[in-house]
Amino acid sequence: LSIRPVLSDPEKQRGRSAAVAIAALVIAAGIPLWWKTTETYRAWLPAARISELEALQLELRVEVEVVFARGTLSPEQQKKVPASRITYESCCKSKSLCLVEADHALHTLTETSCGSVVIYIIPEASALLPQDMRVYVGRSRTALLRSQVASVVGAGLPEVLAALDPQMEQVLQTMSFNHQDVTAALTDRLRPGLSTRDSLADSMRAFKSSPGYEITFSLLNPDPKHHQLHWDVEAALDAYIYPLLHKMAPVANFSVDSQILYYAVLGVNPRYDASASAYTLSADSLAHVINPVEARLGSNAASSNPVLNFLLYVPDSLHSPLIIRNDQKQEVASNAFHSPRWGGIMVYNVDGAYGNDTQFPVDIAIDMSRVMGVFLSQLRLMLGFQQTGAPPGFVLEAAGREGVAEWELDRLLWSRSVENVATASASITSLAQLLDQIANIVINDNIAQQVASAVTALQAAVAELEAGNLALALEHSREAISASERAFFDPSLLHLLYFPDDQKFAIYIPLFLPMCVPILLSLLKIFREVQQHRAEKRAKRD
Amino acid sequence: MPNIIAVVCASYGLAQSVCDGEDLPARAERFFRSDHTNNWAVLVCTSRFWFNYRHVANTLSVYRSVKRLGIPDSHIVLMLADDMACNHRNPKPATVFSHKNMELNVYGDDVEVDYRGYEVTVENFLRVLTGRLPPSTPRSKRLLSDDHSNILIYLTGHGGNGFLKFQDSEEISNVELADAFEQMWQKRRYNELLFIIDTCQGASMYERFYSPNLMALASSQVGEDSLSHQPDLAIGVHLMDRYTFYLLEFLEDIHPASQANMNDLFKVCPKSQCVSTPGHRTDLFQRDPGSVLITDFFGSVRKVEITMETINLTVPGIPLERFGGEPHTETALAYVDQLPVAQIIHQKPKQKDWHPPDGFILGLWTLILLVFFRTYGIKHLKHIF
């Protein structure tokens, strides 16, 4: 016999209104509160500008100044040349000038900004260039082009320039950039197969664009008992390496240090070759030399910049002299080898400095100019100055003591700017895609700010590249890439641990279900009662 | 007659195997067989507690092989969740053995553990992979790979269908791992990646990969358990897992110049030895596994080029100009005092300050007094007051 409590009407009414009030509170206040408090903070990102970056079109513009020397244009063509372009060369009258002096004199004539090229057209009969050479590229941004222009009959300036076009294009491709360079700078953004073998080798050899590099020069002395080595590395660095690094300052920061390692041996045993009466290292064994040494080298632990190592190895007295042989079993003149993206090793033989009966240890001073000559060329390769194969008919002036010619530096700046712009835009677009996909990553304000500044700098860099201001373009592209890297690699961008949907249900159901079931049931009951009441009323009326 | 000449040259080439025109392409072929210039390894052991000795031994044996084949410590990120060598239950301290009868000590003299103990978490592992580490992290704890790095990732521990357990308290799922690899690919943090996992149901961990240039090996399929190899009665625990045991045996035969390829690696530990069925996944990998050398991932064979061009800097008679001004005079440098030695040696013994007796002593005396007065009567209280 169960006793059901009989509720009077006002109590029932009160019960109903209480249930409705609680349900209203839960739905109106509870659900929004729960939604707001479990939301992840996501600052606003400029999504529209970022999606523009995906279809980025780069236009590179080189400013070229063409100067016609006396004797290249016929008088009527000279009349047709606009007045502003007529300047009289007063310095190159003497025919006995050699090329370098002429180049230096021409360099002082015009002020060249970073990225621009000046081409001097000299008459066909000029004796400045050797007979079979057509173009000479000097150390600064000037080129001498020997060409026959006067033969174009009745021509105005546009026709003259059109006739010179293919040769000038060749000069520009050597001095500024060509299709291979640009695709090499974009190798990791392109489909494989688009770049040629040579450009692939170049891109593998040189370091990727980075805000800084660390260079370490090490002297390896495996035999201190016999050889007491002195190397004046500070003076040598000052004289040979720092000028190059100073010129590269707009590209990256460099930090240089040096060390001496005693009792450090190469990992391979050299073979004695009686015909050359020397110990030899074959090209195959060179690959295994680096690893045992690298464990000893150490690195500057303060930054995450890439490290270039240049090692000078002086073989011990038992294994002197040590020469490196290439694949064709021929001796290598420089006695040095390098490994892409790592650095270089040079073997320096000192057995000629002393005889058999000297008292050990022998004091030996290392000829730093020879050593630095090798290291400098290896450093140039590592930093991205390609071994430019000169097209036929071209004479490229070697950089010499300055380390790098200005047009070579411009070439590097072009490819670096393009690479920076490509990498920065790829970072930003992939970051935006990632943040879109994963809904529960917190986006802090500083990340949004970095992304916005990266996008602004990218657009500025592209604008400067279109305008032809290479130095400004490089600066903006460096800003863009550093901001985008900082945004992408921000430590706070770790998404909250992955919550699959079934786990989400498993967390929330035990919390909310016990509370929601009575509310829902009472609402249902009220709804049914109201419906019943209405049906009764309708029945009564009828 | 050009045909005859061509035939002669070809046969000459076959006999001698050196034809001058052939050398350059052959060398270029060797250079380009794989695109990597450096190697990295991330070796992770995710279990703690003494009875998971075998997971630490697994990781250390792969570490040992990788170091032996040439990858330096600066390029290895080793994460061990617990310390077995100096565990107080280890009867042979400072050793971690991988063979029965203690034949092979994989701990050695120069182990460099980058993440140890409680630092091995899912968060740190994902941070290492994606590169999102706080700026104060030292170089040795970072994965500083670039777009021409080949990375070897080895995970071992306890796992299940779609997850791997870290530290007995959290887990990483296969979706998170696949997303982490995709983020690595977006930033081109690897050229090719080899993923090896030795856990129960290990094949589930590589099911969700979708980034290119990934090759994966696992010790067991979904639904199978990876079993351990042999217990050692002196140490009291199982020393290694079967898959890694046979993997170590295979790697001991590899030397830095070896030409063994990945197809040999896939044959390691067949079902007869392993009881579980090892699996592998190569569909995301671009090259044919038969052309991939073991040393492409486990070793560090550098690409080397002879330096042909040098710059002639020897101009006699020109003194070296100093760049950057006058050399500064050397100031004598001295070490800062690390310890206040003077204070330590000449220190007088400090007067110990008097403290009132603390709670325990007070309570004890109160108890004694109470018992005394209860037994002998309250009238003795007059002796105190």
PDB file of C-alpha atoms in Angstrom, chain A residues 311-485:
ATOM      1  CA  LEU A 311      90.050  22.687 -39.126  1.00  0.00           C
ATOM      2  CA  LEU A 312      93.756  22.929 -39.790  1.00  0.00           C
ATOM      3  CA  TYR A 313      95.390  19.561 -39.289  1.00  0.00           C
ATOM      4  CA  VAL A 314      99.151  19.287 -38.970  1.00  0.00           C
ATOM      5  CA  PRO A 315     100.088  15.606 -39.343  1.00  0.00           C
ATOM      6  CA  ASP A 316     102.355  14.064 -36.757  1.00  0.00           C
ATOM      7  CA  SER A 317     106.000  13.481 -37.601  1.00  0.00           C
ATOM      8  CA  LEU A 318     105.476   9.770 -38.198  1.00  0.00           C
ATOM      9  CA  HIS A 319     102.843  10.360 -40.829  1.00  0.00           C
ATOM     10  CA  SER A 320     104.290  13.364 -42.592  1.00  0.00           C
ATOM     11  CA  PRO A 321     103.857  14.438 -45.329  1.00  0.00           C
ATOM     12  CA  LEU A 322     100.164  13.703 -45.747  1.00  0.00           C
ATOM     13  CA  ILE A 323      98.555  14.420 -49.074  1.00  0.00           C
ATOM     14  CA  ILE A 324      94.983  14.084 -50.228  1.00  0.00           C
ATOM     15  CA  ARG A 325      94.229  12.275 -53.450  1.00  0.00           C
ATOM     16  CA  ASN A 326      91.074  12.760 -55.446  1.00  0.00           C
ATOM     17  CA  ASP A 327      89.100  10.138 -57.345  1.00  0.00           C
ATOM     18  CA  GLN A 328      91.575  10.071 -60.206  1.00  0.00           C
ATOM     19  CA  LYS A 329      94.395   9.419 -57.762  1.00  0.00           C
ATOM     20  CA  GLN A 330      95.856  12.821 -58.405  1.00  0.00           C
ATOM     21  CA  GLU A 331      97.244  15.071 -55.767  1.00  0.00           C
ATOM     22  CA  VAL A 332      95.010  17.919 -54.696  1.00  0.00           C
ATOM     23  CA  ALA A 333      96.698  21.293 -54.915  1.00  0.00           C
ATOM     24  CA  SER A 334      94.993  22.822 -51.925  1.00  0.00           C
ATOM     25  CA  ASN A 335      95.320  19.681 -49.764  1.00  0.00           C
ATOM     26  CA  ALA A 336      91.922  20.479 -48.348  1.00  0.00           C
ATOM     27  CA  PHE A 337      88.356  19.240 -48.511  1.00  0.00           C
ATOM     28  CA  HIS A 338      85.034  20.495 -47.282  1.00  0.00           C
ATOM     29  CA  SER A 339      81.725  18.989 -46.296  1.00  0.00           C
ATOM     30  CA  PRO A 340      78.446  20.685 -47.220  1.00  0.00           C
ATOM     31  CA  ARG A 341      76.856  22.616 -44.364  1.00  0.00           C
ATOM     32  CA  TRP A 342      79.627  21.670 -42.002  1.00  0.00           C
ATOM     33  CA  GLY A 343      82.902  23.332 -42.885  1.00  0.00           C
ATOM     34  CA  GLY A 344      86.336  22.442 -44.171  1.00  0.00           C
ATOM     35  CA  ILE A 345      89.519  20.635 -43.237  1.00  0.00           C
ATOM     36  CA  MET A 346      92.981  21.497 -44.534  1.00  0.00           C
ATOM     37  CA  VAL A 347      96.065  19.353 -44.073  1.00  0.00           C
ATOM     38  CA  TYR A 348      99.225  21.418 -43.567  1.00  0.00           C
ATOM     39  CA  ASN A 349     102.500  19.576 -43.907  1.00  0.00           C
ATOM     40  CA  VAL A 350     105.435  20.861 -41.891  1.00  0.00           C
ATOM     41  CA  ASP A 351     107.995  18.162 -42.588  1.00  0.00           C
ATOM     42  CA  GLY A 352     109.900  20.500 -44.886  1.00  0.00           C
ATOM     43  CA  ALA A 353     110.624  22.889 -42.052  1.00  0.00           C
ATOM     44  CA  TYR A 354     113.091  20.705 -40.211  1.00  0.00           C
ATOM     45  CA  GLY A 355     115.562  17.950 -40.839  1.00  0.00           C
ATOM     46  CA  ASN A 356     116.078  14.620 -39.146  1.00  0.00           C
ATOM     47  CA  ASP A 357     118.473  15.679 -36.466  1.00  0.00           C
ATOM     48  CA  THR A 358     116.856  18.757 -35.028  1.00  0.00           C
ATOM     49  CA  GLN A 359     116.034  18.901 -31.407  1.00  0.00           C
ATOM     50  CA  PHE A 360     112.391  18.242 -30.721  1.00  0.00           C
ATOM     51  CA  PRO A 361     110.011  19.956 -30.143  1.00  0.00           C
ATOM     52  CA  VAL A 362     110.494  22.192 -33.161  1.00  0.00           C
ATOM     53  CA  ASP A 363     108.984  25.657 -33.242  1.00  0.00           C
ATOM     54  CA  ILE A 364     106.992  26.060 -36.404  1.00  0.00           C
ATOM     55  CA  ALA A 365     105.171  29.195 -37.513  1.00  0.00           C
ATOM     56  CA  ILE A 366     102.242  28.453 -39.781  1.00  0.00           C
ATOM     57  CA  ASP A 367     101.907  30.490 -42.965  1.00  0.00           C
ATOM     58  CA  MET A 368      98.492  31.943 -42.294  1.00  0.00           C
ATOM     59  CA  SER A 369      98.061  33.532 -45.714  1.00  0.00           C
ATOM     60  CA  ARG A 370      98.146  30.156 -47.438  1.00  0.00           C
ATOM     61  CA  VAL A 371      95.822  28.672 -44.848  1.00  0.00           C
ATOM     62  CA  MET A 372      93.404  31.552 -44.953  1.00  0.00           C
ATOM     63  CA  GLY A 373      93.356  31.435 -48.743  1.00  0.00           C
ATOM     64  CA  VAL A 374      91.895  27.943 -48.555  1.00  0.00           C
ATOM     65  CA  PHE A 375      89.594  28.704 -45.647  1.00  0.00           C
ATOM     66  CA  LEU A 376      88.351  31.854 -47.308  1.00  0.00           C
ATOM     67  CA  SER A 377      87.360  30.021 -50.467  1.00  0.00           C
ATOM     68  CA  GLN A 378      85.667  27.295 -48.405  1.00  0.00           C
ATOM     69  CA  LEU A 379      83.899  29.940 -46.360  1.00  0.00           C
ATOM     70  CA  ARG A 380      82.626  31.561 -49.522  1.00  0.00           C
ATOM     71  CA  LEU A 381      81.182  28.252 -50.662  1.00  0.00           C
ATOM     72  CA  MET A 382      79.515  27.623 -47.319  1.00  0.00           C
ATOM     73  CA  LEU A 383      77.997  31.077 -47.200  1.00  0.00           C
ATOM     74  CA  GLY A 384      76.394  30.733 -50.594  1.00  0.00           C
ATOM     75  CA  PHE A 385      78.721  32.296 -53.119  1.00  0.00           C
ATOM     76  CA  GLN A 386      78.488  29.708 -55.830  1.00  0.00           C
ATOM     77  CA  GLN A 387      81.320  28.557 -57.953  1.00  0.00           C
ATOM     78  CA  THR A 388      80.189  30.670 -60.863  1.00  0.00           C
ATOM     79  CA  GLY A 389      80.842  28.905 -64.096  1.00  0.00           C
ATOM     80  CA  ALA A 390      81.538  31.820 -66.358  1.00  0.00           C
ATOM     81  CA  PRO A 391      79.696  31.605 -69.678  1.00  0.00           C
ATOM     82  CA  PRO A 392      81.942  31.412 -72.748  1.00  0.00           C
ATOM     83  CA  GLY A 393      83.518  34.705 -73.675  1.00  0.00           C
ATOM     84  CA  PHE A 394      83.300  36.128 -70.158  1.00  0.00           C
ATOM     85  CA  VAL A 395      86.163  37.203 -67.927  1.00  0.00           C
ATOM     86  CA  LEU A 396      85.253  37.328 -64.239  1.00  0.00           C
ATOM     87  CA  GLU A 397      87.650  39.209 -62.065  1.00  0.00           C
ATOM     88  CA  ALA A 398      88.596  37.202 -58.997  1.00  0.00           C
ATOM     89  CA  ALA A 399      87.754  38.774 -55.688  1.00  0.00           C
ATOM     90  CA  GLY A 400      91.218  38.571 -54.233  1.00  0.00           C
ATOM     91  CA  ARG A 401      91.948  39.968 -50.821  1.00  0.00           C
ATOM     92  CA  GLU A 402      88.608  41.610 -50.359  1.00  0.00           C
ATOM     93  CA  GLY A 403      87.020  38.220 -50.242  1.00  0.00           C
ATOM     94  CA  VAL A 404      83.996  38.956 -52.317  1.00  0.00           C
ATOM     95  CA  ALA A 405      83.177  41.192 -55.269  1.00  0.00           C
ATOM     96  CA  GLU A 406      80.248  43.536 -54.911  1.00  0.00           C
ATOM     97  CA  TRP A 407      78.249  41.933 -57.677  1.00  0.00           C
ATOM     98  CA  GLU A 408      78.771  38.520 -56.051  1.00  0.00           C
ATOM     99  CA  LEU A 409      77.424  39.944 -52.839  1.00  0.00           C
ATOM    100  CA  ASP A 410      74.469  41.367 -54.755  1.00  0.00           C
ATOM    101  CA  ARG A 411      73.844  37.944 -56.215  1.00  0.00           C
ATOM    102  CA  LEU A 412      73.790  36.471 -52.755  1.00  0.00           C
ATOM    103  CA  LEU A 413      71.493  39.220 -51.534  1.00  0.00           C
ATOM    104  CA  TRP A 414      69.041  38.529 -54.348  1.00  0.00           C
ATOM    105  CA  SER A 415      68.846  34.834 -53.599  1.00  0.00           C
ATOM    106  CA  ARG A 416      68.722  35.426 -49.847  1.00  0.00           C
ATOM    107  CA  SER A 417      65.895  37.923 -50.160  1.00  0.00           C
ATOM    108  CA  VAL A 418      63.905  35.541 -52.299  1.00  0.00           C
ATOM    109  CA  GLU A 419      64.629  32.679 -49.909  1.00  0.00           C
ATOM    110  CA  ASN A 420      63.660  34.752 -46.878  1.00  0.00           C
ATOM    111  CA  VAL A 421      60.427  35.905 -48.465  1.00  0.00           C
ATOM    112  CA  ALA A 422      59.538  32.367 -49.507  1.00  0.00           C
ATOM    113  CA  THR A 423      60.347  30.866 -46.100  1.00  0.00           C
ATOM    114  CA  ALA A 424      58.565  33.589 -44.169  1.00  0.00           C
ATOM    115  CA  SER A 425      55.411  33.355 -46.268  1.00  0.00           C
ATOM    116  CA  ALA A 426      55.437  29.567 -45.997  1.00  0.00           C
ATOM    117  CA  SER A 427      55.807  29.792 -42.215  1.00  0.00           C
ATOM    118  CA  ILE A 428      52.982  32.264 -41.862  1.00  0.00           C
ATOM    119  CA  THR A 429      50.597  30.374 -44.094  1.00  0.00           C
ATOM    120  CA  SER A 430      51.296  27.037 -42.458  1.00  0.00           C
ATOM    121  CA  LEU A 431      50.975  28.587 -39.002  1.00  0.00           C
ATOM    122  CA  ALA A 432      47.622  30.071 -39.919  1.00  0.00           C
ATOM    123  CA  GLN A 433      46.507  26.728 -41.320  1.00  0.00           C
ATOM    124  CA  LEU A 434      47.652  24.934 -38.194  1.00  0.00           C
ATOM    125  CA  LEU A 435      45.880  27.348 -35.894  1.00  0.00           C
ATOM    126  CA  ASP A 436      42.740  26.993 -37.948  1.00  0.00           C
ATOM    127  CA  GLN A 437      42.784  23.223 -37.864  1.00  0.00           C
ATOM    128  CA  ILE A 438      43.452  22.711 -34.177  1.00  0.00           C
ATOM    129  CA  ALA A 439      40.703  24.493 -32.332  1.00  0.00           C
ATOM    130  CA  ASN A 440      42.190  24.216 -28.869  1.00  0.00           C
ATOM    131  CA  ILE A 441      45.527  25.991 -29.296  1.00  0.00           C
ATOM    132  CA  VAL A 442      45.785  29.171 -27.256  1.00  0.00           C
ATOM    133  CA  ILE A 443      46.867  32.134 -29.392  1.00  0.00           C
ATOM    134  CA  ASN A 444      48.395  34.793 -27.202  1.00  0.00           C
ATOM    135  CA  ASP A 445      48.555  38.464 -28.046  1.00  0.00           C
ATOM    136  CA  ASN A 446      52.282  38.436 -28.686  1.00  0.00           C
ATOM    137  CA  ILE A 447      51.899  35.762 -31.351  1.00  0.00           C
ATOM    138  CA  ALA A 448      49.217  37.759 -33.121  1.00  0.00           C
ATOM    139  CA  GLN A 449      51.474  40.789 -32.999  1.00  0.00           C
ATOM    140  CA  GLN A 450      54.428  38.848 -34.403  1.00  0.00           C
ATOM    141  CA  VAL A 451      52.295  37.480 -37.206  1.00  0.00           C
ATOM    142  CA  ALA A 452      50.960  40.935 -38.064  1.00  0.00           C
ATOM    143  CA  SER A 453      54.435  42.457 -38.125  1.00  0.00           C
ATOM    144  CA  ALA A 454      55.722  39.545 -40.224  1.00  0.00           C
ATOM    145  CA  VAL A 455      52.952  40.050 -42.775  1.00  0.00           C
ATOM    146  CA  THR A 456      53.636  43.791 -42.918  1.00  0.00           C
ATOM    147  CA  ALA A 457      57.355  43.266 -43.369  1.00  0.00           C
ATOM    148  CA  LEU A 458      56.732  40.634 -46.057  1.00  0.00           C
ATOM    149  CA  GLN A 459      54.550  42.971 -48.057  1.00  0.00           C
ATOM    150  CA  ALA A 460      57.140  45.713 -47.697  1.00  0.00           C
ATOM    151  CA  ALA A 461      59.892  43.352 -48.858  1.00  0.00           C
ATOM    152  CA  VAL A 462      57.908  42.329 -51.932  1.00  0.00           C
ATOM    153  CA  ALA A 463      57.256  45.996 -52.737  1.00  0.00           C
ATOM    154  CA  GLU A 464      60.943  46.839 -52.418  1.00  0.00           C
ATOM    155  CA  LEU A 465      61.914  43.916 -54.630  1.00  0.00           C
ATOM    156  CA  GLU A 466      59.540  45.191 -57.255  1.00  0.00           C
ATOM    157  CA  ALA A 467      61.028  48.641 -56.974  1.00  0.00           C
ATOM    158  CA  GLY A 468      64.558  47.324 -57.218  1.00  0.00           C
ATOM    159  CA  ASN A 469      65.849  48.500 -53.826  1.00  0.00           C
ATOM    160  CA  LEU A 470      67.805  45.427 -52.900  1.00  0.00           C
ATOM    161  CA  ALA A 471      69.235  46.597 -49.571  1.00  0.00           C
ATOM    162  CA  LEU A 472      65.858  47.653 -48.208  1.00  0.00           C
ATOM    163  CA  ALA A 473      64.254  44.493 -49.539  1.00  0.00           C
ATOM    164  CA  LEU A 474      66.808  42.366 -47.728  1.00  0.00           C
ATOM    165  CA  GLU A 475      66.273  44.248 -44.492  1.00  0.00           C
ATOM    166  CA  HIS A 476      62.511  43.818 -44.669  1.00  0.00           C
ATOM    167  CA  SER A 477      62.827  40.174 -45.583  1.00  0.00           C
ATOM    168  CA  ARG A 478      65.116  39.576 -42.606  1.00  0.00           C
ATOM    169  CA  GLU A 479      62.604  41.264 -40.348  1.00  0.00           C
ATOM    170  CA  ALA A 480      59.832  39.167 -41.846  1.00  0.00           C
ATOM    171  CA  ILE A 481      61.644  35.914 -41.407  1.00  0.00           C
ATOM    172  CA  SER A 482      62.710  36.593 -37.828  1.00  0.00           C
ATOM    173  CA  ALA A 483      59.165  37.612 -36.832  1.00  0.00           C
ATOM    174  CA  SER A 484      57.632  34.596 -38.553  1.00  0.00           C
ATOM    175  CA  GLU A 485      60.118  32.191 -36.976  1.00  0.00           C
TER     176      GLU A 485
END
